Amino acid sequence: MQKRRFSALLAGLFAAAALGLSAPASAEQYKDEYKMSTVLGDAFPWGWGAKRWAELVAEKTGGRINIKVYPGASLVSGDQTKEFTALRQGIIDMAVGSTINWSPQVKELNLFSLPFLMPDHKAIDALTHGRVGKKLFEDLAARDVVPLAWGENGYREVSNSKRPIRTPEDLKGMKMRVVGSPLFLATFSALGANPTQMSWADAQPAMATGAVDGQENPLAVFNAAKLHTVGQKYLTLWGYVADPLIFVVNKNVWNSWSEADRKAVADAAQQAAAEELARARAGISASDDTLLKQIEANGVTVVHLTDAERNAFRKATAGVYKEWAGKIGEGLVKQAEEDIAKR
Ligand code: X2X
């Protein structure tokens, strides 16, 4: 009896497998815990956004989807440029990741790192909320992840321990820590600096010991990481690039969830991303510069460039822009330029 029931069950399973049927999503298929990767922790808008997403998901799914946030890219031992690969492989279930860190695997994401492409926040929005953002989400969807929302790390301003930077000349020979895309090596080499690539985890000790002179990161990161305590005394607002954040889920994980839970996760991503983006942009505008004031109060000399001064940096990096536009895709770059012009 027992045996016959078991064989019937097996036969049924084989039939379902043969027909390519998969069982409907059930509570049993859900993991006890989903792993979400970020680089920065919740003292930063980025990590705060990840935590917020996790909280909202728990709330909206009645606790069915339980997420733990792993900051410091700890699921890939701090090597943030491996995050996307681990996400594809299912080592990471979900992530809030920077376009920079994923650009070694998704070359189109280098778009946001083209020097001086995006003059202001409206320009970023024109890309992420327009046809360019849609195309980039399609590129990601073709690589085993489900992209759900755009957040923001921010405009990456340049700092150093040596002197105020007003001209490309001032960067000459400076040892600069840069992030993981070769495009950053090209940009800083074109400016006459001496760039070296390293993870965020390695960057802070390198600044503290003077192994590097400078770095580039958004003001919210500069402030929360207290970079003035690791010798970063000069900060130049040049707004050369900005990195959006993307809220994503591994495709197999996504497919294991019920329709209703997928909607809950997507809605939660939209809401968390909007709130995160507002935090990333807070205190750094002409109407509200509280964050900038705080940085200055910590003894940092902040350099504001004139348009002419900024143009000198643009000119010095124009060759890099051209070369990388070809690698990213001329069509996509042209769309981006058009949509920014129309913003
Ligand atoms: O490593 C960086 O500079 C950081 C934290 O901004 C990114 O992960 C892109």
Tab-separated table of C-alpha atoms and ligand atoms in Angstrom:
chain	number	residue	atom	x	y	z
A	1	MET	CA	0.000	0.000	0.000
A	2	GLN	CA	2.624	2.412	1.182
A	3	LYS	CA	4.843	1.345	-1.661
A	4	ARG	CA	2.123	1.648	-4.281
A	5	ARG	CA	1.285	5.186	-3.192
A	6	PHE	CA	4.972	6.068	-3.413
A	7	SER	CA	5.250	4.683	-6.952
A	8	ALA	CA	2.163	6.603	-7.984
A	9	LEU	CA	3.699	9.757	-6.597
A	10	LEU	CA	6.945	9.078	-8.442
A	11	ALA	CA	5.095	8.371	-11.687
A	12	GLY	CA	3.237	11.630	-11.297
A	13	LEU	CA	6.446	13.523	-10.695
A	14	PHE	CA	8.103	11.971	-13.735
A	15	ALA	CA	5.095	12.827	-15.875
A	16	ALA	CA	5.172	16.422	-14.676
A	17	ALA	CA	8.920	16.615	-15.319
A	18	ALA	CA	8.489	15.102	-18.784
A	19	LEU	CA	5.853	17.684	-19.625
A	20	GLY	CA	8.151	20.396	-18.332
A	21	LEU	CA	5.625	21.362	-15.696
A	22	SER	CA	6.853	22.936	-12.548
A	23	ALA	CA	4.921	22.924	-9.335
A	24	PRO	CA	3.171	26.192	-8.501
A	25	ALA	CA	5.052	28.397	-6.074
A	26	SER	CA	4.400	27.219	-2.572
A	27	ALA	CA	5.623	28.293	0.819
A	28	GLU	CA	7.957	25.266	0.875
A	29	GLN	CA	9.994	26.638	-2.025
A	30	TYR	CA	10.797	29.887	-0.316
A	31	LYS	CA	14.165	30.227	1.364
A	32	ASP	CA	14.321	31.015	5.071
A	33	GLU	CA	16.521	33.950	4.242
A	34	TYR	CA	17.441	35.837	1.087
A	35	LYS	CA	20.883	37.422	0.824
A	36	MET	CA	21.000	41.033	-0.353
A	37	SER	CA	24.373	42.549	-1.282
A	38	THR	CA	25.474	46.203	-1.069
A	39	VAL	CA	28.852	47.911	-0.855
A	40	LEU	CA	27.970	50.553	1.730
A	41	GLY	CA	26.170	50.066	5.047
A	42	ASP	CA	23.117	51.824	6.396
A	43	ALA	CA	25.004	54.944	7.565
A	44	PHE	CA	25.038	55.792	3.838
A	45	PRO	CA	21.989	56.457	1.623
A	46	TRP	CA	22.932	53.351	-0.394
A	47	GLY	CA	22.897	50.897	2.514
A	48	TRP	CA	19.927	52.666	4.045
A	49	GLY	CA	18.015	52.073	0.789
A	50	ALA	CA	18.812	48.357	0.861
A	51	LYS	CA	17.666	48.052	4.458
A	52	ARG	CA	14.502	49.978	3.631
A	53	TRP	CA	13.777	47.678	0.696
A	54	ALA	CA	14.184	44.619	2.944
A	55	GLU	CA	11.881	46.128	5.591
A	56	LEU	CA	9.197	47.001	3.062
A	57	VAL	CA	9.346	43.531	1.528
A	58	ALA	CA	8.891	41.893	4.933
A	59	GLU	CA	5.946	44.194	5.578
A	60	LYS	CA	4.266	43.723	2.202
A	61	THR	CA	4.712	39.940	2.083
A	62	GLY	CA	3.623	39.341	5.658
A	63	GLY	CA	7.123	38.044	6.442
A	64	ARG	CA	7.078	35.395	3.671
A	65	ILE	CA	10.183	36.957	2.141
A	66	ASN	CA	12.847	37.507	4.745
A	67	ILE	CA	15.939	39.402	3.586
A	68	LYS	CA	19.292	39.911	5.249
A	69	VAL	CA	21.481	42.759	3.976
A	70	TYR	CA	25.210	42.022	3.574
A	71	PRO	CA	27.087	45.332	3.276
A	72	GLY	CA	30.765	45.665	2.361
A	73	ALA	CA	30.185	43.351	-0.626
A	74	SER	CA	30.957	40.679	1.985
A	75	LEU	CA	29.294	37.904	-0.036
A	76	VAL	CA	32.143	38.360	-2.554
A	77	SER	CA	34.823	39.009	0.096
A	78	GLY	CA	34.701	42.744	-0.517
A	79	ASP	CA	35.485	42.479	-4.225
A	80	GLN	CA	32.644	44.654	-5.440
A	81	THR	CA	33.410	44.077	-9.135
A	82	LYS	CA	32.497	40.386	-8.651
A	83	GLU	CA	29.058	41.208	-7.237
A	84	PHE	CA	27.204	40.962	-10.526
A	85	THR	CA	28.723	37.585	-11.412
A	86	ALA	CA	27.789	36.210	-7.975
A	87	LEU	CA	24.274	37.548	-8.466
A	88	ARG	CA	23.962	35.734	-11.796
A	89	GLN	CA	25.267	32.547	-10.231
A	90	GLY	CA	22.781	32.734	-7.362
A	91	ILE	CA	25.423	33.193	-4.648
A	92	ILE	CA	23.666	36.520	-4.096
A	93	ASP	CA	19.840	36.573	-4.244
A	94	MET	CA	19.257	40.310	-4.467
A	95	ALA	CA	21.340	43.459	-4.609
A	96	VAL	CA	21.354	47.219	-4.644
A	97	GLY	CA	24.393	47.781	-6.828
A	98	SER	CA	26.275	50.634	-8.443
A	99	THR	CA	26.426	50.826	-12.235
A	100	ILE	CA	30.208	51.192	-11.837
A	101	ASN	CA	30.674	47.907	-10.001
A	102	TRP	CA	28.605	45.965	-12.539
A	103	SER	CA	30.085	47.637	-15.611
A	104	PRO	CA	32.944	45.122	-16.023
A	105	GLN	CA	30.236	42.529	-16.835
A	106	VAL	CA	27.615	44.842	-18.385
A	107	LYS	CA	29.601	47.208	-20.588
A	108	GLU	CA	26.595	49.421	-21.373
A	109	LEU	CA	26.536	50.546	-17.729
A	110	ASN	CA	29.784	52.446	-18.369
A	111	LEU	CA	27.509	55.048	-19.950
A	112	PHE	CA	27.085	56.870	-16.626
A	113	SER	CA	30.879	57.004	-16.205
A	114	LEU	CA	31.506	58.891	-19.450
A	115	PRO	CA	33.214	62.069	-18.220
A	116	PHE	CA	30.938	65.135	-18.186
A	117	LEU	CA	27.996	63.454	-19.950
A	118	MET	CA	25.437	64.351	-17.242
A	119	PRO	CA	25.521	68.013	-16.139
A	120	ASP	CA	22.850	67.787	-13.428
A	121	HIS	CA	20.327	65.563	-11.644
A	122	LYS	CA	17.734	66.216	-14.355
A	123	ALA	CA	20.156	64.738	-16.861
A	124	ILE	CA	20.532	61.560	-14.781
A	125	ASP	CA	16.742	61.308	-14.516
A	126	ALA	CA	16.353	61.817	-18.265
A	127	LEU	CA	18.464	58.697	-18.752
A	128	THR	CA	17.215	56.421	-15.988
A	129	HIS	CA	13.534	57.283	-16.550
A	130	GLY	CA	13.680	57.352	-20.340
A	131	ARG	CA	14.382	54.990	-23.219
A	132	VAL	CA	18.028	54.641	-22.165
A	133	GLY	CA	17.051	53.289	-18.739
A	134	LYS	CA	14.573	50.939	-20.388
A	135	LYS	CA	17.249	49.602	-22.741
A	136	LEU	CA	19.698	49.102	-19.844
A	137	PHE	CA	17.052	47.179	-17.898
A	138	GLU	CA	16.566	44.965	-20.974
A	139	ASP	CA	20.331	44.371	-21.090
A	140	LEU	CA	20.249	43.327	-17.431
A	141	ALA	CA	17.159	41.135	-17.879
A	142	ALA	CA	19.062	39.263	-20.608
A	143	ARG	CA	21.706	38.428	-17.989
A	144	ASP	CA	19.673	36.428	-15.435
A	145	VAL	CA	18.576	39.287	-13.198
A	146	VAL	CA	15.295	41.147	-12.792
A	147	PRO	CA	15.912	44.917	-12.496
A	148	LEU	CA	13.222	46.755	-10.536
A	149	ALA	CA	14.197	50.338	-9.713
A	150	TRP	CA	16.828	53.072	-10.006
A	151	GLY	CA	18.400	54.642	-6.930
A	152	GLU	CA	21.523	56.760	-6.682
A	153	ASN	CA	24.993	56.796	-5.180
A	154	GLY	CA	25.654	60.265	-6.598
A	155	TYR	CA	27.955	62.715	-8.316
A	156	ARG	CA	31.513	61.651	-7.699
A	157	GLU	CA	33.575	64.611	-6.497
A	158	VAL	CA	37.347	64.410	-6.338
A	159	SER	CA	39.329	64.779	-3.111
A	160	ASN	CA	42.986	64.556	-2.087
A	161	SER	CA	45.480	65.201	0.675
A	162	LYS	CA	47.936	67.387	-1.251
A	163	ARG	CA	46.456	70.540	-2.735
A	164	PRO	CA	43.301	72.159	-4.084
A	165	ILE	CA	42.496	70.892	-7.593
A	166	ARG	CA	41.373	73.610	-10.027
A	167	THR	CA	43.012	72.492	-13.246
A	168	PRO	CA	44.077	69.171	-14.784
A	169	GLU	CA	47.634	70.392	-14.064
A	170	ASP	CA	46.871	70.136	-10.318
A	171	LEU	CA	46.186	66.399	-10.700
A	172	LYS	CA	49.540	65.751	-12.331
A	173	GLY	CA	51.314	62.733	-10.808
A	174	MET	CA	48.761	62.403	-8.032
A	175	LYS	CA	48.174	58.834	-6.848
A	176	MET	CA	44.428	58.360	-7.177
A	177	ARG	CA	42.365	55.421	-5.978
A	178	VAL	CA	39.728	54.593	-8.595
A	179	VAL	CA	36.898	52.065	-8.793
A	180	GLY	CA	36.722	48.904	-10.847
A	181	SER	CA	36.026	49.907	-14.441
A	182	PRO	CA	38.982	50.451	-16.801
A	183	LEU	CA	37.203	53.616	-17.947
A	184	PHE	CA	38.269	55.278	-14.670
A	185	LEU	CA	41.902	54.351	-15.281
A	186	ALA	CA	41.628	55.938	-18.733
A	187	THR	CA	40.008	59.133	-17.413
A	188	PHE	CA	42.545	59.744	-14.663
A	189	SER	CA	45.478	58.842	-16.895
A	190	ALA	CA	44.214	61.377	-19.451
A	191	LEU	CA	44.210	63.985	-16.671
A	192	GLY	CA	47.868	63.243	-15.917
A	193	ALA	CA	47.187	61.515	-12.594
A	194	ASN	CA	48.534	58.134	-11.515
A	195	PRO	CA	45.378	56.031	-10.955
A	196	THR	CA	45.270	52.709	-9.187
A	197	GLN	CA	42.260	50.432	-8.989
A	198	MET	CA	41.130	49.075	-5.637
A	199	SER	CA	38.026	48.076	-3.728
A	200	TRP	CA	36.314	50.425	-1.288
A	201	ALA	CA	37.505	48.216	1.585
A	202	ASP	CA	41.125	48.740	0.543
A	203	ALA	CA	40.686	52.412	-0.326
A	204	GLN	CA	40.297	53.760	3.194
A	205	PRO	CA	43.488	52.209	4.646
A	206	ALA	CA	45.315	53.305	1.473
A	207	MET	CA	44.275	56.906	2.147
A	208	ALA	CA	45.135	56.643	5.827
A	209	THR	CA	48.683	55.429	5.141
A	210	GLY	CA	49.232	57.782	2.217
A	211	ALA	CA	49.575	54.895	-0.231
A	212	VAL	CA	47.198	56.988	-2.344
A	213	ASP	CA	46.754	60.764	-2.340
A	214	GLY	CA	43.162	60.987	-3.421
A	215	GLN	CA	39.890	59.413	-4.498
A	216	GLU	CA	36.490	60.263	-5.934
A	217	ASN	CA	33.097	59.555	-4.327
A	218	PRO	CA	29.758	61.288	-3.725
A	219	LEU	CA	29.580	63.898	-0.938
A	220	ALA	CA	27.232	61.707	1.111
A	221	VAL	CA	29.898	58.979	1.035
A	222	PHE	CA	32.754	61.412	1.771
A	223	ASN	CA	30.884	62.691	4.806
A	224	ALA	CA	29.545	59.434	6.258
A	225	ALA	CA	32.918	57.708	5.757
A	226	LYS	CA	34.624	60.716	7.422
A	227	LEU	CA	37.260	60.887	4.724
A	228	HIS	CA	38.666	64.057	6.322
A	229	THR	CA	40.027	61.746	9.048
A	230	VAL	CA	42.118	59.864	6.463
A	231	GLY	CA	43.842	62.978	5.166
A	232	GLN	CA	41.373	64.090	2.496
A	233	LYS	CA	41.662	67.852	3.022
A	234	TYR	CA	40.790	69.176	-0.435
A	235	LEU	CA	37.556	68.499	-2.259
A	236	THR	CA	36.713	69.738	-5.754
A	237	LEU	CA	33.115	69.864	-7.001
A	238	TRP	CA	33.500	68.953	-10.652
A	239	GLY	CA	30.497	66.632	-11.129
A	240	TYR	CA	32.302	64.634	-13.810
A	241	VAL	CA	30.268	61.407	-13.429
A	242	ALA	CA	27.520	59.974	-11.217
A	243	ASP	CA	26.625	56.389	-10.426
A	244	PRO	CA	22.997	55.328	-10.199
A	245	LEU	CA	22.113	52.283	-8.099
A	246	ILE	CA	19.996	49.435	-9.421
A	247	PHE	CA	17.659	47.306	-7.302
A	248	VAL	CA	17.665	43.744	-8.671
A	249	VAL	CA	16.660	40.145	-7.918
A	250	ASN	CA	18.257	36.975	-9.296
A	251	LYS	CA	15.924	35.551	-11.966
A	252	ASN	CA	15.528	32.052	-10.459
A	253	VAL	CA	14.711	33.550	-7.088
A	254	TRP	CA	12.181	35.858	-8.751
A	255	ASN	CA	10.576	32.924	-10.577
A	256	SER	CA	10.210	30.989	-7.338
A	257	TRP	CA	7.894	33.639	-5.890
A	258	SER	CA	4.144	33.915	-6.308
A	259	GLU	CA	2.727	36.612	-8.567
A	260	ALA	CA	1.514	38.595	-5.553
A	261	ASP	CA	4.883	38.433	-3.820
A	262	ARG	CA	6.712	39.542	-6.965
A	263	LYS	CA	4.480	42.587	-7.111
A	264	ALA	CA	5.138	43.293	-3.437
A	265	VAL	CA	8.913	43.093	-3.981
A	266	ALA	CA	8.715	45.345	-7.064
A	267	ASP	CA	6.531	47.934	-5.291
A	268	ALA	CA	8.865	47.873	-2.296
A	269	ALA	CA	11.876	48.421	-4.598
A	270	GLN	CA	10.217	51.437	-6.236
A	271	GLN	CA	9.384	53.007	-2.899
A	272	ALA	CA	12.759	52.296	-1.270
A	273	ALA	CA	14.615	53.573	-4.342
A	274	ALA	CA	12.653	56.840	-4.392
A	275	GLU	CA	13.341	57.403	-0.702
A	276	GLU	CA	17.011	56.447	-1.115
A	277	LEU	CA	17.450	58.805	-4.047
A	278	ALA	CA	16.037	61.720	-2.046
A	279	ARG	CA	18.594	61.003	0.689
A	280	ALA	CA	21.448	60.751	-1.790
A	281	ARG	CA	20.556	64.201	-3.136
A	282	ALA	CA	19.912	65.894	0.215
A	283	GLY	CA	22.097	68.776	1.398
A	284	ILE	CA	24.173	69.203	-1.741
A	285	SER	CA	22.125	71.702	-3.771
A	286	ALA	CA	22.226	75.493	-3.966
A	287	SER	CA	19.003	75.747	-1.960
A	288	ASP	CA	20.123	73.267	0.702
A	289	ASP	CA	23.859	72.845	1.173
A	290	THR	CA	23.865	71.547	4.759
A	291	LEU	CA	25.952	68.500	3.877
A	292	LEU	CA	28.552	70.624	2.138
A	293	LYS	CA	28.660	72.965	5.143
A	294	GLN	CA	29.234	69.996	7.419
A	295	ILE	CA	32.159	68.826	5.297
A	296	GLU	CA	33.660	72.338	5.413
A	297	ALA	CA	33.139	72.474	9.175
A	298	ASN	CA	35.357	69.369	9.380
A	299	GLY	CA	38.221	71.443	7.974
A	300	VAL	CA	37.938	70.413	4.336
A	301	THR	CA	38.668	73.060	1.680
A	302	VAL	CA	35.916	72.863	-0.932
A	303	VAL	CA	36.715	74.116	-4.440
A	304	HIS	CA	33.852	75.266	-6.681
A	305	LEU	CA	34.818	75.386	-10.355
A	306	THR	CA	33.743	78.023	-12.845
A	307	ASP	CA	32.286	76.768	-16.131
A	308	ALA	CA	35.567	77.595	-17.869
A	309	GLU	CA	37.545	75.620	-15.288
A	310	ARG	CA	35.225	72.634	-15.644
A	311	ASN	CA	35.578	72.806	-19.410
A	312	ALA	CA	39.336	72.343	-19.123
A	313	PHE	CA	38.695	68.948	-17.467
A	314	ARG	CA	36.122	68.119	-20.114
A	315	LYS	CA	38.577	68.934	-22.878
A	316	ALA	CA	41.317	66.841	-21.318
A	317	THR	CA	39.002	63.802	-21.153
A	318	ALA	CA	37.244	64.239	-24.525
A	319	GLY	CA	39.404	61.526	-26.114
A	320	VAL	CA	38.418	59.035	-23.406
A	321	TYR	CA	34.746	59.917	-23.915
A	322	LYS	CA	35.044	59.267	-27.633
A	323	GLU	CA	36.906	55.991	-27.262
A	324	TRP	CA	34.513	54.642	-24.627
A	325	ALA	CA	31.388	55.773	-26.483
A	326	GLY	CA	32.488	53.245	-29.114
A	327	LYS	CA	32.837	50.474	-26.527
A	328	ILE	CA	29.510	51.262	-24.853
A	329	GLY	CA	27.669	51.573	-28.176
A	330	GLU	CA	27.475	54.729	-30.304
A	331	GLY	CA	23.686	54.363	-30.646
A	332	LEU	CA	23.052	54.270	-26.920
A	333	VAL	CA	25.405	57.195	-26.250
A	334	LYS	CA	23.713	59.238	-28.975
A	335	GLN	CA	20.277	58.555	-27.435
A	336	ALA	CA	21.634	59.611	-24.058
A	337	GLU	CA	23.065	62.847	-25.456
A	338	GLU	CA	19.764	63.634	-27.219
A	339	ASP	CA	17.641	62.951	-24.138
A	340	ILE	CA	19.930	65.072	-21.950
A	341	ALA	CA	19.748	67.948	-24.451
A	342	LYS	CA	15.911	67.737	-24.369
A	343	ARG	CA	15.609	67.527	-20.549
B	1	X2X	O1	33.939	52.002	-4.159
B	1	X2X	C1	33.379	53.094	-4.249
B	1	X2X	O2	33.990	54.141	-4.473
B	1	X2X	C2	31.873	53.148	-4.110
B	1	X2X	C3	31.532	52.840	-2.679
B	1	X2X	O3	31.424	54.425	-4.433
B	1	X2X	C4	31.289	52.146	-5.049
B	1	X2X	O4	31.010	51.039	-4.701
B	1	X2X	C5	31.100	52.535	-6.463
